[in-house]
Amino acid sequence: MSLLEVRNLRKSFGGVSAVADLSFELNSGEMLALIGPNGAGKSTCFDLLSGQLRADAGRVLLEGRDIATLPPQSIWQLGVARTFQVPAIFSSMTVRENVQMALISRHRAVWRFSRPASALFRGEADTLLAEVEMARQAERAVGVLAYGDLKRVELAIALAGSPRLLLMDEPTAGMAADARGALIGLARRLVRERGLAVLFTEHDMEVVFGAADRVLVLDRGALIAAGDPAAVRENQRVRDIYLGVE
Ligand code: ADP
Ligand code: MG
Protein backbone atom coordinates (compact mmCIF):
# COMPACT_ATOMS: atom_id res chain seq x y z
CA MET A 1 0.00 0.00 0.00
CA SER A 2 1.27 3.48 -0.83
CA LEU A 3 1.80 5.96 1.96
CA LEU A 4 -0.36 8.44 0.08
CA GLU A 5 -2.91 7.70 -2.57
CA VAL A 6 -4.85 10.54 -4.16
CA ARG A 7 -7.86 9.48 -6.17
CA ASN A 8 -9.91 11.65 -8.51
CA LEU A 9 -9.44 14.79 -6.44
CA ARG A 10 -11.43 17.84 -7.53
CA LYS A 11 -11.70 21.42 -6.37
CA SER A 12 -13.34 24.34 -8.15
CA PHE A 13 -13.56 28.00 -7.25
CA GLY A 14 -16.67 29.37 -8.91
CA GLY A 15 -16.23 28.43 -12.55
CA VAL A 16 -12.50 27.75 -12.23
CA SER A 17 -11.47 24.13 -12.01
CA ALA A 18 -8.33 24.45 -9.86
CA VAL A 19 -7.78 20.71 -9.39
CA ALA A 20 -9.49 18.44 -11.88
CA ASP A 21 -9.68 14.71 -11.36
CA LEU A 22 -6.15 14.40 -9.98
CA SER A 23 -4.85 10.95 -9.07
CA PHE A 24 -1.35 9.96 -7.97
CA GLU A 25 0.55 7.93 -5.40
CA LEU A 26 3.51 8.68 -3.17
CA ASN A 27 5.61 6.18 -1.25
CA SER A 28 7.79 6.47 1.82
CA GLY A 29 11.37 7.35 0.90
CA GLU A 30 10.24 9.07 -2.28
CA MET A 31 10.64 12.67 -3.37
CA LEU A 32 7.89 13.76 -5.71
CA ALA A 33 7.85 17.12 -7.50
CA LEU A 34 4.59 18.81 -8.46
CA ILE A 35 5.25 21.36 -11.17
CA GLY A 36 3.24 23.45 -13.59
CA PRO A 37 2.76 27.07 -14.63
CA ASN A 38 1.26 29.70 -12.37
CA GLY A 39 -2.36 28.94 -11.62
CA ALA A 40 -1.95 25.25 -12.51
CA GLY A 41 -3.44 24.19 -9.16
CA LYS A 42 -0.32 23.27 -7.19
CA SER A 43 -1.10 25.27 -4.06
CA THR A 44 -4.72 24.14 -4.16
CA CYS A 45 -3.45 20.57 -4.21
CA PHE A 46 -1.26 21.21 -1.15
CA ASP A 47 -4.21 22.86 0.62
CA LEU A 48 -6.41 19.84 -0.10
CA LEU A 49 -3.79 17.39 1.20
CA SER A 50 -3.17 19.33 4.40
CA GLY A 51 -6.84 19.97 5.13
CA GLN A 52 -6.73 23.74 4.58
CA LEU A 53 -9.30 23.24 1.83
CA ARG A 54 -12.09 20.69 1.53
CA ALA A 55 -12.26 18.80 -1.79
CA ASP A 56 -15.41 18.87 -3.91
CA ALA A 57 -14.86 15.20 -4.70
CA GLY A 58 -12.21 12.51 -4.51
CA ARG A 59 -10.25 10.70 -1.87
CA VAL A 60 -6.96 11.28 -0.07
CA LEU A 61 -5.81 8.00 1.44
CA LEU A 62 -3.00 7.97 4.00
CA GLU A 63 -2.01 4.34 4.44
CA GLY A 64 -5.49 3.48 3.24
CA ARG A 65 -7.33 5.82 5.58
CA ASP A 66 -9.35 8.60 3.96
CA ILE A 67 -8.21 11.92 5.40
CA ALA A 68 -9.93 14.14 2.82
CA THR A 69 -12.52 15.44 5.25
CA LEU A 70 -10.35 15.76 8.35
CA PRO A 71 -9.35 19.16 9.77
CA PRO A 72 -5.71 20.31 9.43
CA GLN A 73 -4.82 19.54 13.04
CA SER A 74 -5.96 15.91 12.73
CA ILE A 75 -4.07 15.46 9.47
CA TRP A 76 -0.95 16.88 11.12
CA GLN A 77 -1.36 14.46 14.02
CA LEU A 78 -1.46 11.58 11.54
CA GLY A 79 1.98 12.58 10.33
CA VAL A 80 1.43 15.00 7.46
CA ALA A 81 3.48 18.17 7.97
CA ARG A 82 3.54 21.28 5.91
CA THR A 83 6.64 23.43 5.90
CA PHE A 84 7.09 27.11 5.44
CA GLN A 85 3.70 28.13 6.65
CA VAL A 86 4.70 27.88 10.23
CA PRO A 87 2.93 30.54 12.27
CA ALA A 88 4.59 29.40 15.48
CA ILE A 89 7.92 31.05 14.90
CA PHE A 90 8.87 33.40 17.69
CA SER A 91 11.42 35.85 16.40
CA SER A 92 12.77 37.00 19.76
CA MET A 93 13.31 33.44 20.94
CA THR A 94 16.37 31.45 20.01
CA VAL A 95 16.53 28.90 17.24
CA ARG A 96 16.67 26.09 19.80
CA GLU A 97 13.73 27.45 21.82
CA ASN A 98 11.57 27.56 18.71
CA VAL A 99 12.25 23.90 18.01
CA GLN A 100 11.64 23.09 21.68
CA MET A 101 8.25 24.82 21.46
CA ALA A 102 7.36 22.65 18.50
CA LEU A 103 8.40 19.53 20.40
CA ILE A 104 6.38 20.63 23.45
CA SER A 105 3.35 21.08 21.23
CA ARG A 106 3.87 17.71 19.57
CA HIS A 107 4.18 15.86 22.85
CA ARG A 108 1.46 17.97 24.43
CA ALA A 109 3.84 18.38 27.33
CA VAL A 110 2.67 20.33 30.30
CA TRP A 111 4.75 23.43 30.70
CA ARG A 112 5.25 23.61 34.46
CA PHE A 113 6.44 26.74 36.20
CA SER A 114 8.62 24.63 38.42
CA ARG A 115 10.59 23.48 35.41
CA PRO A 116 11.97 26.01 32.97
CA ALA A 117 10.90 25.46 29.37
CA SER A 118 14.55 25.71 28.41
CA ALA A 119 15.11 22.22 29.83
CA LEU A 120 12.34 20.51 27.89
CA PHE A 121 13.31 18.49 24.83
CA ARG A 122 16.64 20.28 24.64
CA GLY A 123 18.53 17.23 23.41
CA GLU A 124 15.86 16.39 20.84
CA ALA A 125 15.88 19.99 19.61
CA ASP A 126 19.64 19.90 19.14
CA THR A 127 19.40 16.61 17.24
CA LEU A 128 16.89 18.16 14.83
CA LEU A 129 19.03 21.28 14.44
CA ALA A 130 22.01 19.10 13.58
CA GLU A 131 19.89 17.37 10.93
CA VAL A 132 19.19 20.70 9.23
CA GLU A 133 22.76 21.91 9.74
CA MET A 134 21.77 24.64 12.20
CA ALA A 135 23.37 23.30 15.39
CA ARG A 136 25.96 26.07 15.51
CA GLN A 137 23.26 28.75 15.44
CA ALA A 138 21.10 27.21 18.17
CA GLU A 139 21.57 30.13 20.56
CA ARG A 140 20.82 32.88 18.06
CA ALA A 141 17.52 34.74 18.00
CA VAL A 142 15.40 33.61 15.06
CA GLY A 143 14.76 37.25 14.14
CA VAL A 144 18.38 37.87 13.12
CA LEU A 145 18.83 34.83 10.89
CA ALA A 146 19.54 34.97 7.20
CA TYR A 147 16.53 33.96 5.13
CA GLY A 148 17.92 30.61 4.04
CA ASP A 149 18.77 29.73 7.65
CA LEU A 150 15.24 30.65 8.74
CA LYS A 151 13.95 28.13 6.21
CA ARG A 152 16.12 25.47 7.81
CA VAL A 153 14.68 26.27 11.23
CA GLU A 154 11.18 26.01 9.78
CA LEU A 155 12.17 22.62 8.41
CA ALA A 156 13.39 21.52 11.86
CA ILE A 157 10.07 22.70 13.33
CA ALA A 158 8.20 20.62 10.77
CA LEU A 159 10.38 17.60 11.61
CA ALA A 160 9.58 18.08 15.30
CA GLY A 161 6.17 16.64 14.48
CA SER A 162 7.81 13.36 13.31
CA PRO A 163 6.06 13.53 9.94
CA ARG A 164 5.86 10.65 7.51
CA LEU A 165 4.86 12.99 4.71
CA LEU A 166 6.23 16.47 4.25
CA LEU A 167 4.45 18.95 1.98
CA MET A 168 6.61 21.80 0.70
CA ASP A 169 4.83 24.38 -1.44
CA GLU A 170 7.53 26.58 -2.99
CA PRO A 171 9.94 26.13 -0.09
CA THR A 172 12.63 28.16 -1.84
CA ALA A 173 10.51 31.18 -2.76
CA GLY A 174 12.57 34.31 -2.33
CA MET A 175 15.88 32.47 -2.12
CA ALA A 176 19.00 32.87 -4.24
CA ALA A 177 19.84 30.11 -6.71
CA ASP A 178 22.59 28.39 -4.72
CA ALA A 179 20.54 28.44 -1.51
CA ARG A 180 17.62 26.86 -3.41
CA GLY A 181 19.68 23.90 -4.45
CA ALA A 182 21.04 23.53 -0.92
CA LEU A 183 17.59 23.50 0.72
CA ILE A 184 16.14 21.00 -1.75
CA GLY A 185 19.31 18.94 -1.35
CA LEU A 186 18.72 18.92 2.40
CA ALA A 187 15.15 17.70 1.87
CA ARG A 188 16.54 15.03 -0.45
CA ARG A 189 18.87 13.84 2.31
CA LEU A 190 15.98 13.67 4.82
CA VAL A 191 14.03 11.53 2.37
CA ARG A 192 16.93 9.12 2.17
CA GLU A 193 17.92 9.08 5.84
CA ARG A 194 14.48 9.18 7.45
CA GLY A 195 12.49 7.34 4.81
CA LEU A 196 10.32 10.45 4.65
CA ALA A 197 7.99 11.09 1.73
CA VAL A 198 8.18 14.60 0.28
CA LEU A 199 5.88 16.39 -2.15
CA PHE A 200 7.35 19.69 -3.26
CA THR A 201 7.07 22.53 -5.75
CA GLU A 202 10.07 24.39 -7.05
CA HIS A 203 10.46 26.83 -9.94
CA ASP A 204 14.05 26.01 -10.85
CA MET A 205 13.75 23.08 -13.26
CA GLU A 206 17.37 22.04 -12.84
CA VAL A 207 16.77 21.69 -9.09
CA VAL A 208 13.52 19.77 -9.71
CA PHE A 209 15.00 17.34 -12.19
CA GLY A 210 18.10 16.89 -10.06
CA ALA A 211 16.30 16.10 -6.79
CA ALA A 212 12.97 14.44 -7.63
CA ASP A 213 12.46 10.70 -7.99
CA ARG A 214 9.32 11.42 -10.00
CA VAL A 215 7.67 14.51 -11.40
CA LEU A 216 3.97 15.34 -11.80
CA VAL A 217 3.04 18.10 -14.22
CA LEU A 218 -0.20 19.99 -13.75
CA ASP A 219 -1.80 22.34 -16.24
CA ARG A 220 -5.11 24.02 -15.46
CA GLY A 221 -5.74 21.55 -12.70
CA ALA A 222 -5.18 18.45 -14.79
CA LEU A 223 -2.26 16.06 -14.73
CA ILE A 224 -0.63 16.25 -18.16
CA ALA A 225 2.48 14.17 -17.45
CA ALA A 226 3.96 12.00 -14.73
CA GLY A 227 7.10 9.95 -14.55
CA ASP A 228 10.78 10.00 -13.82
CA PRO A 229 12.61 13.29 -14.47
CA ALA A 230 14.19 12.18 -17.74
CA ALA A 231 10.85 11.08 -19.23
CA VAL A 232 9.03 14.21 -18.12
CA ARG A 233 11.79 16.43 -19.46
CA GLU A 234 11.40 14.83 -22.89
CA ASN A 235 7.60 14.93 -22.88
CA GLN A 236 6.51 17.12 -25.81
CA ARG A 237 3.37 18.37 -24.12
CA VAL A 238 5.36 19.42 -21.10
CA ARG A 239 7.88 21.20 -23.30
CA ASP A 240 5.13 23.01 -25.17
CA ILE A 241 2.97 23.97 -22.25
CA TYR A 242 5.48 24.56 -19.53
CA LEU A 243 9.16 24.37 -20.13
CA GLY A 244 9.07 26.50 -23.26
CA VAL A 245 7.40 29.27 -21.29
CA GLU A 246 9.99 29.44 -18.52
P1 ADP B 1 -0.55 27.38 -8.43
O1 ADP B 1 -0.19 27.17 -7.01
O2 ADP B 1 -0.20 26.24 -9.32
O3 ADP B 1 -0.01 28.67 -8.97
P2 ADP B 1 -3.26 27.71 -7.42
O4 ADP B 1 -3.61 26.40 -6.81
O5 ADP B 1 -2.85 28.79 -6.51
O6 ADP B 1 -2.15 27.49 -8.54
O7 ADP B 1 -4.48 28.23 -8.28
C1 ADP B 1 -5.19 27.41 -9.19
C2 ADP B 1 -6.38 28.17 -9.76
O8 ADP B 1 -7.35 28.34 -8.72
C3 ADP B 1 -6.05 29.56 -10.25
O9 ADP B 1 -6.86 29.83 -11.38
C4 ADP B 1 -6.40 30.45 -9.08
O10 ADP B 1 -6.75 31.74 -9.53
C5 ADP B 1 -7.60 29.72 -8.49
N1 ADP B 1 -7.73 29.90 -7.04
C6 ADP B 1 -6.86 29.46 -6.11
N2 ADP B 1 -7.30 29.74 -4.86
C7 ADP B 1 -8.48 30.40 -5.02
C8 ADP B 1 -9.43 30.95 -4.11
N3 ADP B 1 -9.27 30.89 -2.79
N4 ADP B 1 -10.53 31.55 -4.64
C9 ADP B 1 -10.73 31.61 -5.98
N5 ADP B 1 -9.87 31.10 -6.88
C10 ADP B 1 -8.76 30.51 -6.42
MG1 MG C 1 1.11 28.20 -5.73
PDB file of N, CA and C and ligand atoms in Angstrom, residues 37-44 46 169-170 201 203, ligand 2:
ATOM      1  N   PRO A  37       2.728  25.606 -14.590  1.00  0.00           N
ATOM      2  CA  PRO A  37       2.761  27.070 -14.625  1.00  0.00           C
ATOM      3  C   PRO A  37       1.923  27.689 -13.513  1.00  0.00           C
ATOM      4  N   ASN A  38       2.072  28.978 -13.339  1.00  0.00           N
ATOM      5  CA  ASN A  38       1.264  29.701 -12.368  1.00  0.00           C
ATOM      6  C   ASN A  38      -0.208  29.443 -12.583  1.00  0.00           C
ATOM      7  N   GLY A  39      -0.924  29.176 -11.515  1.00  0.00           N
ATOM      8  CA  GLY A  39      -2.358  28.939 -11.617  1.00  0.00           C
ATOM      9  C   GLY A  39      -2.712  27.521 -12.018  1.00  0.00           C
ATOM     10  N   ALA A  40      -1.710  26.629 -12.080  1.00  0.00           N
ATOM     11  CA  ALA A  40      -1.951  25.247 -12.506  1.00  0.00           C
ATOM     12  C   ALA A  40      -2.741  24.442 -11.477  1.00  0.00           C
ATOM     13  N   GLY A  41      -2.711  24.905 -10.203  1.00  0.00           N
ATOM     14  CA  GLY A  41      -3.441  24.190  -9.161  1.00  0.00           C
ATOM     15  C   GLY A  41      -2.556  23.545  -8.109  1.00  0.00           C
ATOM     16  N   LYS A  42      -1.270  23.884  -8.124  1.00  0.00           N
ATOM     17  CA  LYS A  42      -0.325  23.268  -7.191  1.00  0.00           C
ATOM     18  C   LYS A  42      -0.664  23.604  -5.732  1.00  0.00           C
ATOM     19  N   SER A  43      -0.815  24.877  -5.448  1.00  0.00           N
ATOM     20  CA  SER A  43      -1.099  25.269  -4.058  1.00  0.00           C
ATOM     21  C   SER A  43      -2.446  24.730  -3.601  1.00  0.00           C
ATOM     22  N   THR A  44      -3.411  24.706  -4.507  1.00  0.00           N
ATOM     23  CA  THR A  44      -4.716  24.135  -4.159  1.00  0.00           C
ATOM     24  C   THR A  44      -4.555  22.670  -3.773  1.00  0.00           C
ATOM     25  N   PHE A  46      -1.849  21.254  -2.490  1.00  0.00           N
ATOM     26  CA  PHE A  46      -1.255  21.214  -1.147  1.00  0.00           C
ATOM     27  C   PHE A  46      -2.309  21.512  -0.078  1.00  0.00           C
ATOM     28  N   ASP A 169       5.324  23.554  -0.332  1.00  0.00           N
ATOM     29  CA  ASP A 169       4.829  24.377  -1.439  1.00  0.00           C
ATOM     30  C   ASP A 169       5.770  25.560  -1.630  1.00  0.00           C
ATOM     31  N   GLU A 170       6.542  25.530  -2.696  1.00  0.00           N
ATOM     32  CA  GLU A 170       7.526  26.584  -2.987  1.00  0.00           C
ATOM     33  C   GLU A 170       8.411  26.906  -1.793  1.00  0.00           C
ATOM     34  N   THR A 201       7.117  21.695  -4.545  1.00  0.00           N
ATOM     35  CA  THR A 201       7.071  22.535  -5.747  1.00  0.00           C
ATOM     36  C   THR A 201       8.302  23.406  -5.766  1.00  0.00           C
ATOM     37  N   HIS A 203      10.474  26.212  -8.611  1.00  0.00           N
ATOM     38  CA  HIS A 203      10.462  26.827  -9.941  1.00  0.00           C
ATOM     39  C   HIS A 203      11.681  26.480 -10.794  1.00  0.00           C
TER      40      HIS A 203
HETATM   41 MG    MG B   2       1.105  28.199  -5.732  1.00  0.00          MG
END
